[in-house]
Coordinates of C-alpha atoms in Angstrom, one line a residue:
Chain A
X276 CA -22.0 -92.9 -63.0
X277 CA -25.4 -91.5 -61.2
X278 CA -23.3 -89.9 -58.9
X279 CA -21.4 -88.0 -61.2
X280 CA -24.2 -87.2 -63.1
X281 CA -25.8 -85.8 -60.6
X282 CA -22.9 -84.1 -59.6
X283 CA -22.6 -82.3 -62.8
X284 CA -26.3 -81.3 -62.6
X285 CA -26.1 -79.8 -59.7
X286 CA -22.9 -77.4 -60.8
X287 CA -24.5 -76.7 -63.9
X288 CA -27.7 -75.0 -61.9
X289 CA -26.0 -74.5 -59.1
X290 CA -23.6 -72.3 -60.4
X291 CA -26.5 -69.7 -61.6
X292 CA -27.8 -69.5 -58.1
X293 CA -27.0 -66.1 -57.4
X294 CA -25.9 -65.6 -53.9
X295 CA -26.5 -62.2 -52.2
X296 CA -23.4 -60.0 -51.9
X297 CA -22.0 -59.8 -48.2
X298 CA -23.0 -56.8 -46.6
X299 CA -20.2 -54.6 -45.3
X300 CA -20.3 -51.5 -43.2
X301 CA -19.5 -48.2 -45.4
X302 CA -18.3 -46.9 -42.0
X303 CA -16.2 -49.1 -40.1
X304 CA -15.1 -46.8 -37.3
X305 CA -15.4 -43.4 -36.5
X306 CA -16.2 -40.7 -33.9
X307 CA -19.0 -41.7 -30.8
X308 CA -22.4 -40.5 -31.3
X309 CA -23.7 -38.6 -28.4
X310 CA -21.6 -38.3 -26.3
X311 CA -24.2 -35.7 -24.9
X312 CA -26.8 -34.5 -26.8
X313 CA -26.1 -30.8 -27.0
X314 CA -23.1 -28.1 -26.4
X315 CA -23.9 -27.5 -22.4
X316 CA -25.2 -29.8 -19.8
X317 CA -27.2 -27.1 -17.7
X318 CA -24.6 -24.2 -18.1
X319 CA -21.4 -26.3 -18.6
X320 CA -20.2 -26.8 -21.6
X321 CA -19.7 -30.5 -23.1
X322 CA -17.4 -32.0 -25.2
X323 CA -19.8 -31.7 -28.1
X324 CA -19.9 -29.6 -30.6
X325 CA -22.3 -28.3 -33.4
X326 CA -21.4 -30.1 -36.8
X327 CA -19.7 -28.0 -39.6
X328 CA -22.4 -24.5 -40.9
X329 CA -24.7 -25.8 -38.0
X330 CA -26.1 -23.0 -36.2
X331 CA -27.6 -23.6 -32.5
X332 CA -29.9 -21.2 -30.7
X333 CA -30.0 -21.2 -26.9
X334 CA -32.2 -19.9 -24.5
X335 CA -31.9 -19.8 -21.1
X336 CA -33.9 -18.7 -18.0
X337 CA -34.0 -19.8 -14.5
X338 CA -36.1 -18.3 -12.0
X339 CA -35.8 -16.8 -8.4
X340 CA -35.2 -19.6 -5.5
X341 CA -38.0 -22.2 -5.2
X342 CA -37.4 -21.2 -1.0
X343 CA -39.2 -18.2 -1.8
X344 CA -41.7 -20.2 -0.9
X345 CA -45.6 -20.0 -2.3
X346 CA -45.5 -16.3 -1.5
X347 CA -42.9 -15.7 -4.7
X348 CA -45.0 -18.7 -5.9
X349 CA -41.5 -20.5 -5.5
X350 CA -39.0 -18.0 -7.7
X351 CA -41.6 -18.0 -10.5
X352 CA -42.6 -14.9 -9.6
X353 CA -39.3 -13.3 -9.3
X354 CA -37.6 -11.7 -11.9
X355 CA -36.1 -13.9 -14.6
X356 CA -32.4 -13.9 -15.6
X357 CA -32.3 -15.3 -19.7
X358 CA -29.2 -15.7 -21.6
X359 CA -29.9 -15.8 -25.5
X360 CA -27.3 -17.4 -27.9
X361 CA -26.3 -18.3 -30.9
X362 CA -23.5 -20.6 -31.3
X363 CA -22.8 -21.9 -35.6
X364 CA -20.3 -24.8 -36.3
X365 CA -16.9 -23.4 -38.3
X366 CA -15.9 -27.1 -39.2
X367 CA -16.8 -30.3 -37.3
X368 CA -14.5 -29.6 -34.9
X369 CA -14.8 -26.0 -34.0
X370 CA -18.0 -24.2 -32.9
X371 CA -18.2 -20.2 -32.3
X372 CA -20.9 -18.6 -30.4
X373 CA -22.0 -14.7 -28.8
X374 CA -24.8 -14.5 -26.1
X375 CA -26.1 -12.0 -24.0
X376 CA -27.3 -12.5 -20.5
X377 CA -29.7 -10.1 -18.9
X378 CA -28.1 -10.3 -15.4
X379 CA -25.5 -7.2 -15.5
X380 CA -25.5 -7.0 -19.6
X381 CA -22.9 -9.6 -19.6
X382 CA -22.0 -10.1 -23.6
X383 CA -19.7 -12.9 -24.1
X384 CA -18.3 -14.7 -27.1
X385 CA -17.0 -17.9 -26.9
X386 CA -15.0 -20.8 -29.0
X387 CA -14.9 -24.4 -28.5
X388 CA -12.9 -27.1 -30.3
X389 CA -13.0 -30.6 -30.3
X390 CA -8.8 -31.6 -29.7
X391 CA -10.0 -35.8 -30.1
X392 CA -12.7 -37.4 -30.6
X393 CA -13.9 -40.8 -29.2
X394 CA -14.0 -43.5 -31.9
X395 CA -16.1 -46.3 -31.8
X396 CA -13.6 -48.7 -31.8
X397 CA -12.3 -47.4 -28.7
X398 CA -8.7 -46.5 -30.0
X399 CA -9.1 -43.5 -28.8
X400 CA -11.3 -44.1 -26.0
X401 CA -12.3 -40.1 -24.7
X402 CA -13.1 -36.7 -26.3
X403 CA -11.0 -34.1 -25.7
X404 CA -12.1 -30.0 -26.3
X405 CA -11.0 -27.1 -25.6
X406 CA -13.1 -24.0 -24.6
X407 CA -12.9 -19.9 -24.4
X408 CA -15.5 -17.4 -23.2
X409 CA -14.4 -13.9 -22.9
X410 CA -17.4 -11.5 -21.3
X411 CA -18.0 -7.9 -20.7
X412 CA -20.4 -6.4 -18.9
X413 CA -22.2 -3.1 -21.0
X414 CA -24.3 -2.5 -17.7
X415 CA -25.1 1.0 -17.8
X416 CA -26.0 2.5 -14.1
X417 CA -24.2 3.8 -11.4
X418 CA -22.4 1.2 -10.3
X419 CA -20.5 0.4 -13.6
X420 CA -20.7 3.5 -15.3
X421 CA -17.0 4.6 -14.7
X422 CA -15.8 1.5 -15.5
X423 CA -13.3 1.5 -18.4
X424 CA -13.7 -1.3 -21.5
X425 CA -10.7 -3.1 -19.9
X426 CA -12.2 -3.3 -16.3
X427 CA -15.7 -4.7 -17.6
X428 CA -14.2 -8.2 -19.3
X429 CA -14.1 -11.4 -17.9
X430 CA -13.1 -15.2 -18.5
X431 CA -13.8 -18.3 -18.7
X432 CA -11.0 -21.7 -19.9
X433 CA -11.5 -25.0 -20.0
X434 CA -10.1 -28.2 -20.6
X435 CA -12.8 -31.1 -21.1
X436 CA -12.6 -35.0 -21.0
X437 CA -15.4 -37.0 -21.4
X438 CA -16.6 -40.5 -22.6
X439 CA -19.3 -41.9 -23.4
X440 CA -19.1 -45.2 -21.3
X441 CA -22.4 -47.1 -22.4
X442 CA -25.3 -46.0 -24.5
X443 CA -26.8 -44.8 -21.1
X444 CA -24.1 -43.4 -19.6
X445 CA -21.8 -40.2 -20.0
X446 CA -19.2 -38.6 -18.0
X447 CA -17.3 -35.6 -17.8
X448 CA -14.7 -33.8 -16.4
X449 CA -13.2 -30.2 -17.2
X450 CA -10.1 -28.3 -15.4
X451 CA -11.4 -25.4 -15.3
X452 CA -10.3 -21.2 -14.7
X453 CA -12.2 -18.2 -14.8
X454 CA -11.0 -14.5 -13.9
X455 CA -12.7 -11.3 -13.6
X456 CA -10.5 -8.0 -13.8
X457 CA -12.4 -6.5 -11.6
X458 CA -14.2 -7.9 -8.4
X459 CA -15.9 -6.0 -6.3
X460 CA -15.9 -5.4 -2.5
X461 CA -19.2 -5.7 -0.9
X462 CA -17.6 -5.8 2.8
X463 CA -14.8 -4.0 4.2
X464 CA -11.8 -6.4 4.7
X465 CA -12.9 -9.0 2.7
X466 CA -11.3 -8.9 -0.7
X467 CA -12.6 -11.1 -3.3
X468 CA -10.6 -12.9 -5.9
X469 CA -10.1 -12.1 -9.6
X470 CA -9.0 -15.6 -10.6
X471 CA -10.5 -19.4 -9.8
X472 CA -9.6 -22.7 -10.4
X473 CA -12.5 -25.2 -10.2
X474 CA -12.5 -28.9 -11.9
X475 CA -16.2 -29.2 -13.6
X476 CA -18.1 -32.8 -13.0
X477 CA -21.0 -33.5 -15.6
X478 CA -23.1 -36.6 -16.5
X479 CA -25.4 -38.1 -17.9
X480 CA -27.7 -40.7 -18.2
X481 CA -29.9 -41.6 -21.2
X482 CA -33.5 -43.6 -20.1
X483 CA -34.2 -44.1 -23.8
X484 CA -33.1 -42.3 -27.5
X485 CA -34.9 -39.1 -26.0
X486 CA -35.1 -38.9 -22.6
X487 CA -31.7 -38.3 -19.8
X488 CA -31.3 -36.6 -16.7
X489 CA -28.1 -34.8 -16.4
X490 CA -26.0 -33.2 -13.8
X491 CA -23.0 -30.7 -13.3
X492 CA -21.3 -29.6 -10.5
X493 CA -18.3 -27.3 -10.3
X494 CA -16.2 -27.1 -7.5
X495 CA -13.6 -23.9 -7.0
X496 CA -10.3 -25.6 -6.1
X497 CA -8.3 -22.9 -3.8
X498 CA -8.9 -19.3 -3.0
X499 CA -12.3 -18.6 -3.3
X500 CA -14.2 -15.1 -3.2
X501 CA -16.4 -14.8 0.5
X502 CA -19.3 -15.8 0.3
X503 CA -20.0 -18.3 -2.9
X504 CA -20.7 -21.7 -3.5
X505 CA -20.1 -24.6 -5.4
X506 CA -22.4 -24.4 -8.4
X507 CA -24.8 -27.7 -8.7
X508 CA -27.5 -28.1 -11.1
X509 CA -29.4 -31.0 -12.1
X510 CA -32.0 -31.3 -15.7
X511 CA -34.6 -33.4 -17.1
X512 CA -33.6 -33.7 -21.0
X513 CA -36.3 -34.6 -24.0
X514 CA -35.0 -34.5 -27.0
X515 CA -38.2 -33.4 -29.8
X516 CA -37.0 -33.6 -33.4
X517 CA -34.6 -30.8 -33.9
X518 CA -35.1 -29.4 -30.1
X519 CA -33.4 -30.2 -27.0
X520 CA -35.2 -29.4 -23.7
X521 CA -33.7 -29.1 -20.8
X522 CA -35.4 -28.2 -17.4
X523 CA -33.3 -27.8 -14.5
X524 CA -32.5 -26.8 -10.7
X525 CA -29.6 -24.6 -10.5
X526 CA -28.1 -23.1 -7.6
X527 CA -27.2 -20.0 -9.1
X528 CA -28.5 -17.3 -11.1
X529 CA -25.7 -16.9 -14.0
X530 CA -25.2 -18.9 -17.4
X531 CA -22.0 -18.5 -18.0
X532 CA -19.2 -20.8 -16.4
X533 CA -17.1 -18.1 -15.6
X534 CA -20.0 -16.2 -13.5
X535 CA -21.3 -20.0 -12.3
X536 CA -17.8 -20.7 -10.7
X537 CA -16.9 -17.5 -9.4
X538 CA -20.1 -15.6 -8.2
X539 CA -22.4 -18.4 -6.9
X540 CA -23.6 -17.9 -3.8
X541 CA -26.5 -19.8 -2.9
X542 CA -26.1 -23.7 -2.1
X543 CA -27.8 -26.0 -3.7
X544 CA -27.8 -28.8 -1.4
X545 CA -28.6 -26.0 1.6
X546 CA -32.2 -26.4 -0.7
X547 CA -31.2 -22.9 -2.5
X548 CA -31.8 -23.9 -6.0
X549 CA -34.1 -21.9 -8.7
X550 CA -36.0 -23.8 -11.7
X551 CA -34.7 -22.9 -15.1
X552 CA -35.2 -24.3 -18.7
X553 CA -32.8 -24.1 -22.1
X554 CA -34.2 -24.4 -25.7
X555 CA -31.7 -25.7 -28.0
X556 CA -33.0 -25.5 -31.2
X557 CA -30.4 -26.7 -34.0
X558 CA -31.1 -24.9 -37.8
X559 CA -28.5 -26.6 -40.9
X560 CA -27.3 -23.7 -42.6
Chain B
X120 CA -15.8 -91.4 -67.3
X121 CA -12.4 -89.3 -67.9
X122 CA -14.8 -87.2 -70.0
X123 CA -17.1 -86.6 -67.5
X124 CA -14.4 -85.4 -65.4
X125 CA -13.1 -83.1 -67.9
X126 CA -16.5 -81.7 -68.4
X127 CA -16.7 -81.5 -64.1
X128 CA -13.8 -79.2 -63.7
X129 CA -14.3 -77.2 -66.6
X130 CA -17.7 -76.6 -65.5
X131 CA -16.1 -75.6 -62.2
X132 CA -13.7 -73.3 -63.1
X133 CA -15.5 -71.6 -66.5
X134 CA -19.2 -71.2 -64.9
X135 CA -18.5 -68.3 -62.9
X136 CA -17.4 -66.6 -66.3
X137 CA -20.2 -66.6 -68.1
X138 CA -22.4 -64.3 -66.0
X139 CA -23.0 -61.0 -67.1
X140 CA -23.1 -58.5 -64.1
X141 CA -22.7 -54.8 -63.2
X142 CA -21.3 -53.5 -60.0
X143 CA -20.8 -50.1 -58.3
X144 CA -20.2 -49.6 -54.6
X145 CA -20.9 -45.5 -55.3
X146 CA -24.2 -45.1 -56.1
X147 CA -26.6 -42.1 -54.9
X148 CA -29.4 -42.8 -53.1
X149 CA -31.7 -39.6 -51.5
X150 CA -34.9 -39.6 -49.5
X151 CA -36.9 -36.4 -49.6
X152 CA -39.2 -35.7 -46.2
X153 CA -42.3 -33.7 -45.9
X154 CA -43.5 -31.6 -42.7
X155 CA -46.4 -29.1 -43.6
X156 CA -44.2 -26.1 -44.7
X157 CA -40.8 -27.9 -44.9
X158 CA -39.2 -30.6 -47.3
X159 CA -35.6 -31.7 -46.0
X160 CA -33.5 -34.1 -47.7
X161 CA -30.8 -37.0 -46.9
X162 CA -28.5 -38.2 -48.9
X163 CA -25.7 -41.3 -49.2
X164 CA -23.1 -41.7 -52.2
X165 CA -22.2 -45.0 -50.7
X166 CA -25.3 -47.3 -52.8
X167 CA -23.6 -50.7 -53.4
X168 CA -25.5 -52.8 -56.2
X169 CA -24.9 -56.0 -58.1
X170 CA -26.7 -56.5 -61.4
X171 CA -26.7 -59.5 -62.6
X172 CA -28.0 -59.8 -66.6
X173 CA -28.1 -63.5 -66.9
X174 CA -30.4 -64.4 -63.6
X175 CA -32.0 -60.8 -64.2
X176 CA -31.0 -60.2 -60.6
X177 CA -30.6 -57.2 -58.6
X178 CA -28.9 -57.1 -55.2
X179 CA -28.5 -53.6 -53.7
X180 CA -27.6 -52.2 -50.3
X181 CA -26.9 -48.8 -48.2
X182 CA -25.5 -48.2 -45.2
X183 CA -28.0 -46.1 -43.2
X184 CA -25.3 -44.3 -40.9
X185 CA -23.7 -43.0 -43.9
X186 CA -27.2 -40.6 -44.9
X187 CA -26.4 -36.7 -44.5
X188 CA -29.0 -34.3 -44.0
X189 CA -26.8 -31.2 -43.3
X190 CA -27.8 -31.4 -40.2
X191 CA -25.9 -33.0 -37.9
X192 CA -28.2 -33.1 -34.9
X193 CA -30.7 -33.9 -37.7
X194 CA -28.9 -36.9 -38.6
X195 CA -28.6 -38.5 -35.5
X196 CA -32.2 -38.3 -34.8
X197 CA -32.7 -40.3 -37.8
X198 CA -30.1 -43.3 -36.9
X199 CA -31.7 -43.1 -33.9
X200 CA -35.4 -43.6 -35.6
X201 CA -33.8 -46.4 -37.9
X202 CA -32.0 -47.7 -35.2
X203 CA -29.1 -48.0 -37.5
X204 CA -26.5 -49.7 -34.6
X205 CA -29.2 -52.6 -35.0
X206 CA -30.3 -52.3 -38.5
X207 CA -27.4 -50.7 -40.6
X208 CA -28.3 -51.5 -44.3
X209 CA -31.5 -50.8 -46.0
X210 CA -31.3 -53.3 -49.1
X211 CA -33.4 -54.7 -51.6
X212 CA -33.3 -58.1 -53.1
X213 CA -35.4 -59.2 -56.1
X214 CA -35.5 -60.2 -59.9
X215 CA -35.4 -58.0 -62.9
X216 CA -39.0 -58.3 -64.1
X217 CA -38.6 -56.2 -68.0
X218 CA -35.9 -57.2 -70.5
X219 CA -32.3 -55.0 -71.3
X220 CA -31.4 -54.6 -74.4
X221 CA -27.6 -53.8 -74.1
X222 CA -27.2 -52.7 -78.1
X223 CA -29.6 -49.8 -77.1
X224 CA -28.0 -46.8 -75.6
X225 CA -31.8 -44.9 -74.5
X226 CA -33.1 -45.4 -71.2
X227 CA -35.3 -48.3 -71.3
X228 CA -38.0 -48.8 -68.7
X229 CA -37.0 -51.0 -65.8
X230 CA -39.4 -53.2 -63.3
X231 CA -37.9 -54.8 -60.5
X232 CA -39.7 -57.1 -58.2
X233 CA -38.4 -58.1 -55.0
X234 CA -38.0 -57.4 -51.0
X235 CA -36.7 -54.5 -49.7
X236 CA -36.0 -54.6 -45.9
X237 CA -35.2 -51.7 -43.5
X238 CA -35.1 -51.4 -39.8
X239 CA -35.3 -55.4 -39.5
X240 CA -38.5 -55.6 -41.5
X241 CA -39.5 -56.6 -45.0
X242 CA -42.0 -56.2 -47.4
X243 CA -42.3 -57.2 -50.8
X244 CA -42.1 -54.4 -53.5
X245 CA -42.4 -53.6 -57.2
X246 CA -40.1 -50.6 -58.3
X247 CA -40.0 -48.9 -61.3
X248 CA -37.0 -47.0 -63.2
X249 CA -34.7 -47.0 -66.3
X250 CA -31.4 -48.9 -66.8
X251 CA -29.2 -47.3 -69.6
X252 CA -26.7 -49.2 -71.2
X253 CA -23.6 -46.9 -71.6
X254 CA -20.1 -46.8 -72.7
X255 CA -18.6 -47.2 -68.9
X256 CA -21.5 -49.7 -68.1
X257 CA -25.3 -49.9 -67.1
X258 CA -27.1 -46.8 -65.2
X259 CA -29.7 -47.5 -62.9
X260 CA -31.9 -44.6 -62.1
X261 CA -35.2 -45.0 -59.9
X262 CA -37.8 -43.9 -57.8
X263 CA -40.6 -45.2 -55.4
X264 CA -42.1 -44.3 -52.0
X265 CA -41.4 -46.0 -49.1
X266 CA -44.0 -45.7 -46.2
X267 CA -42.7 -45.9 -43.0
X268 CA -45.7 -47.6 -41.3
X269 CA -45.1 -50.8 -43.5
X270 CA -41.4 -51.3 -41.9
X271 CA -42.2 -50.2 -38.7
X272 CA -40.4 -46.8 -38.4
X273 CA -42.5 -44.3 -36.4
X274 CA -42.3 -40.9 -38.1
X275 CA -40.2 -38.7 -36.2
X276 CA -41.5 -35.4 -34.9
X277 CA -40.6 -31.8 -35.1
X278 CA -42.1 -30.3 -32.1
X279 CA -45.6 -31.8 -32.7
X280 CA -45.8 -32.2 -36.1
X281 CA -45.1 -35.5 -37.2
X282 CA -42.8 -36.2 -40.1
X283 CA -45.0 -37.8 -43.2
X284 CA -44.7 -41.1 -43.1
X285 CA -44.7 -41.3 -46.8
X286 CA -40.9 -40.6 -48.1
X287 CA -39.5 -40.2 -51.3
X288 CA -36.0 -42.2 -52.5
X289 CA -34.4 -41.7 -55.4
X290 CA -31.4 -44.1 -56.4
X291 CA -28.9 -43.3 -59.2
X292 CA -25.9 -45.6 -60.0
X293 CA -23.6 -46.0 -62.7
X294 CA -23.0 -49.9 -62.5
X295 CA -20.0 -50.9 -64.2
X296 CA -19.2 -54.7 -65.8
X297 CA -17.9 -56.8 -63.4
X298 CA -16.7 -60.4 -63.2
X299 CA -17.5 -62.6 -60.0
X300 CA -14.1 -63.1 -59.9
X301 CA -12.8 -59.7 -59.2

C-alpha cells in the first residue's frame, strides 16, 4: 500500500517536471563549407563561388623574379604587373566578374557556375563548376595597333572537381583549355600555338579557421607554344574578417588562366618564381 | 486498492493534458554588431520555443548555422567564431519569473530567469520582454545583450578593428497552444 502510494506521488510531481525539448538540427544537410576560402587559389579559379548579390574585389600583383637577385632587390624593384577585379554573385550558384590586367591591357570578363555542390552528408561527395574567361587585349602601341577587335580576344574553359576531404584538406582538379586567336612569332620557324589543353592541380591545407597554404600547378597536356612552362605557384592564406590574403610565388607574370597556361615561360622549380599578393575583399550587396 | 489503481492510470494517461504550453519552431531571432562606423546584422527565422504556463517555463533554442548576414563569406566567419560544427544551438533554459494573464490581450511585461548557453558555455541570465496573449496564441517579443567575453567567443575582427564584444539580440515568436502530445 506504501508502495503504491508512493508510486502515485511520484506521477503526480513527476508529471510536472518539465523536461527540455530535444534539440534538432534546423539544417540537417547541405552544401560543404569551404571548400576553399575564396574564388582563385593564386590565379586558378576554385570551385567556389561568391554567394547570391555578393560582390568580391580582387587585387593582384606579383613582382619581377626573386633571381634578380639583391641588385632588383629580388623582383621588388621591377615593375609590377596588377590585375584588378570585381566579380558579384548572380545567385548562389553563378558568379560574374570583369578585370583588367596591366600586362598588355588585357580586359577579360568571366562566368563561373557551381554544376553540384558537395553536401555534408556526402551523397554527393564533390563540387563540380564550370568556368569562362573571354580576354582582349586594348594594348595601344605598335605592336598591336593594327590588330582588328577579332584578333585581340582570347580564352580561357574549365571544368573543375574538387572536395573538401577533411577540415584541413582540399583538392582540386580542372580540365582545362585556353586559345588565343592570335599568337605571335618571336622566332623564325617556330610557330606557336593558338589552343592548349592543360589539366589544373590545386590544394589546400587549412593550419587553423584562418590560416592555409595553398598550391596550383597547371600542366599543358600536348602541343605547347616554344618556349613556356608549366605554371606553379604556391601562397600563404590569412583569412582577416571579411579579407582574404593571399601571398604567393608564382612562376609567371599573368593572372589570368588562359595567359598562366599558355604564355609562361619561366620555371618555377628552375628557381624562376616572383613574389605576388591578392586582396580579396568580400562587400554583401 | 482497485481504486488506487484507477486513480494510477488515469493519472498516467490525463497528466500530460493538463499543462498549458505554447510552441513555435519559426520564431525570429536577430543579433545586431557594432564596428566603429558599421552596424551589420544576422538574422535566423528558425527560433524553436516551448512555453509552458503551468511550470512558468520557458525552453528555447536556435540553430547557429542557420544566422544570415547577407554575407556569405561573412557568415562563415561567424560559424567559424561560434564554432557551430561543435556548438550548433544557442538556447536558453529558465523559469518565467512575472505572471500572464491570458484574458488580457496588451503586452504585459515579461521576466525570465534562467541559463542561456552558447559556444559550450553558460551563464545565468535575467531577460526582460513582453508576452501578448492573442487570438493564434502567445507572442514573445524580447531583447538583451549578450557579451561575448562571458561565453568565451573572441570578437572577430575586421582588419584590425575588433568587432564589440557587446551584441544586441532581439527574439520575436508567435507561440501557438500546444499539447505535449502532439
Amino acid at each position: 500500500m506504501r508502495f503504491i502510494t508512493s508510486i502515485i506521488f511520484l506521477l503526480v510531481f513527476s508529471s510536472s517536471i518539465f523536461a527540455q525539448m530535444q534539440r534538432q538540427r534546423a539544417v540537417k544537410d547541405g552544401p560543404v563549407d569551404d571548400i576553399f576560402r575564396i574564388g582563385s587559389l593564386i590565379g586558378m579559379s576554385t570551385v567556389v563561388n561568391l554567394e547570391a548579390r555578393n560582390l568580391n574585389s580582387l587585387i593582384t600583383h606579383n613582382f619581377g623574379l626573386v633571381s634578380s637577385g639583391i641588385e632588383e632587390f629580388y623582383g621588388l624593384d621591377q615593375n609590377a604587373a596588377v590585375r584588378l577585379g570585381f566579380d558579384y554573385g548572380v545567385t548562389d550558384k553563378l558568379t560574374i566578374g570583369i578585370g583588367r590586367t596591366s600586362v598588355e591591357d588585357n580586359v577579360d570578363f568571366r562566368a563561373k557556375y557551381i554544376v553540384l555542390e558537395q553536401l555534408k552528408s556526402d551523397k554527393m561527395p564533390v563540387q563540380v563548376a564550370i568556368k569562362g574567361d573571354v580576354g582582349i587585349n586594348t594594348q595601344k602601341n605598335t605592336q598591336f595597333d593594327d590588330f582588328t577587335f577579332q584578333e585581340r580576344l582570347n580564352y580561357f574553359a574549365s571544368l573543375m572537381v574538387a572536395r573538401k576531404i577533411n577540415k584541413q584538406i582540399s583538392l582540386q582538379i580542372a580540365p582545362m583549355i585556353s586559345h588565343f586567336n592570335t599568337v605571335k612569332i618571336e622566332q623564325t620557324g617556330v610557330v606557336p600555338e593558338n589552343t592548349h589543353y592543360g589539366i589544373g592541380l590545386g590544394g589546400r591545407y587549412a593550419f587553423d579557421e584562418r590560416k592555409a597554404i595553398t598550391f596550383e600547378y597547371l600542366p599543358v597536356i600536348g602541343d605547347r607554344s616554344p618556349g613556356t612552362k608549366n605554371h606553379f605557384a604556391i601562397s600563404y592564406e590569412i583569412e582577416t574578417g571579411g579579407h582574404v590574403f593571399q601571398m604567393f610565388f608564382m612562376s609567371g607574370k599573368w593572372f589570368t588562366e588562359q595567359h598562366l597556361l599558355a604564355r609562361t615561360n619561366t620555371d618555377f622549380f628552375a628557381g624562376d618564381f616572383r613574389l605576388g599578393f591578392n586582396i580579396n575583399r568580400v562587400f554583401g550587396l | 486498492m482497485k481504486k488506487l489503481f484507477t486513480l494510477l492510470i488515469a493519472l498516467v494517461l490525463f497528466s500530460p493534458l493538463q499543462a498549458q504550453s505554447f510552441f513555435a519552431e519559426d520564431g525570429e531571432a536577430v543579433f545586431i554588431s557594432k564596428v566603429p562606423l558599421h552596424t551589420f546584422e544576422g538574422s535566423s527565422q528558425n527560433l524553436v520555443g516551448l512555453i509552458n504556463l503551468d511550470e512558468n517555463i520557458l525552453d528555447f533554442y536556435l540553430d547557429l548555422e542557420t544566422l544570415d548576414t547577407g554575407n556569405g563569406k561573412r557568415d562563415r566567419d561567424m560559424k567559424l567564431t561560434l564554432e557551430t560544427e561543435e556548438f550548433p544551438f544557442a538556447e536558453f533554459y529558465g523559469t518565467l519569473v512575472s505572471p500572464v494573464d491570458l484574458n488580457n490581450s496588451e503586452p504585459q511585461p515579461a521576466l525570465a530567469k534562467g541559463t542561456f548557453k552558447i559556444h559550450g558555455e553558460q551563464q545565468e541570465v535575467e531577460i526582460e520582454g513582453t508576452l501578448q496573449p492573442t487570438s493564434e496564441g502567445l507572442l514573445l517579443k524580447a531583447n538583451w545583450i549578450l557579451n561575448l567575453n562571458d561565453y568565451d567567443i573572441e570578437p572577430p575582427s575586421l582588419l584590425i578593428i575588433k568587432v564589440d564584444e557587446n551584441q544586441e539580440i532581439n527574439i520575436e515568436i508567435l507561440l501557438k497552444p500546444y499539447s505535449e502530445d502532439q
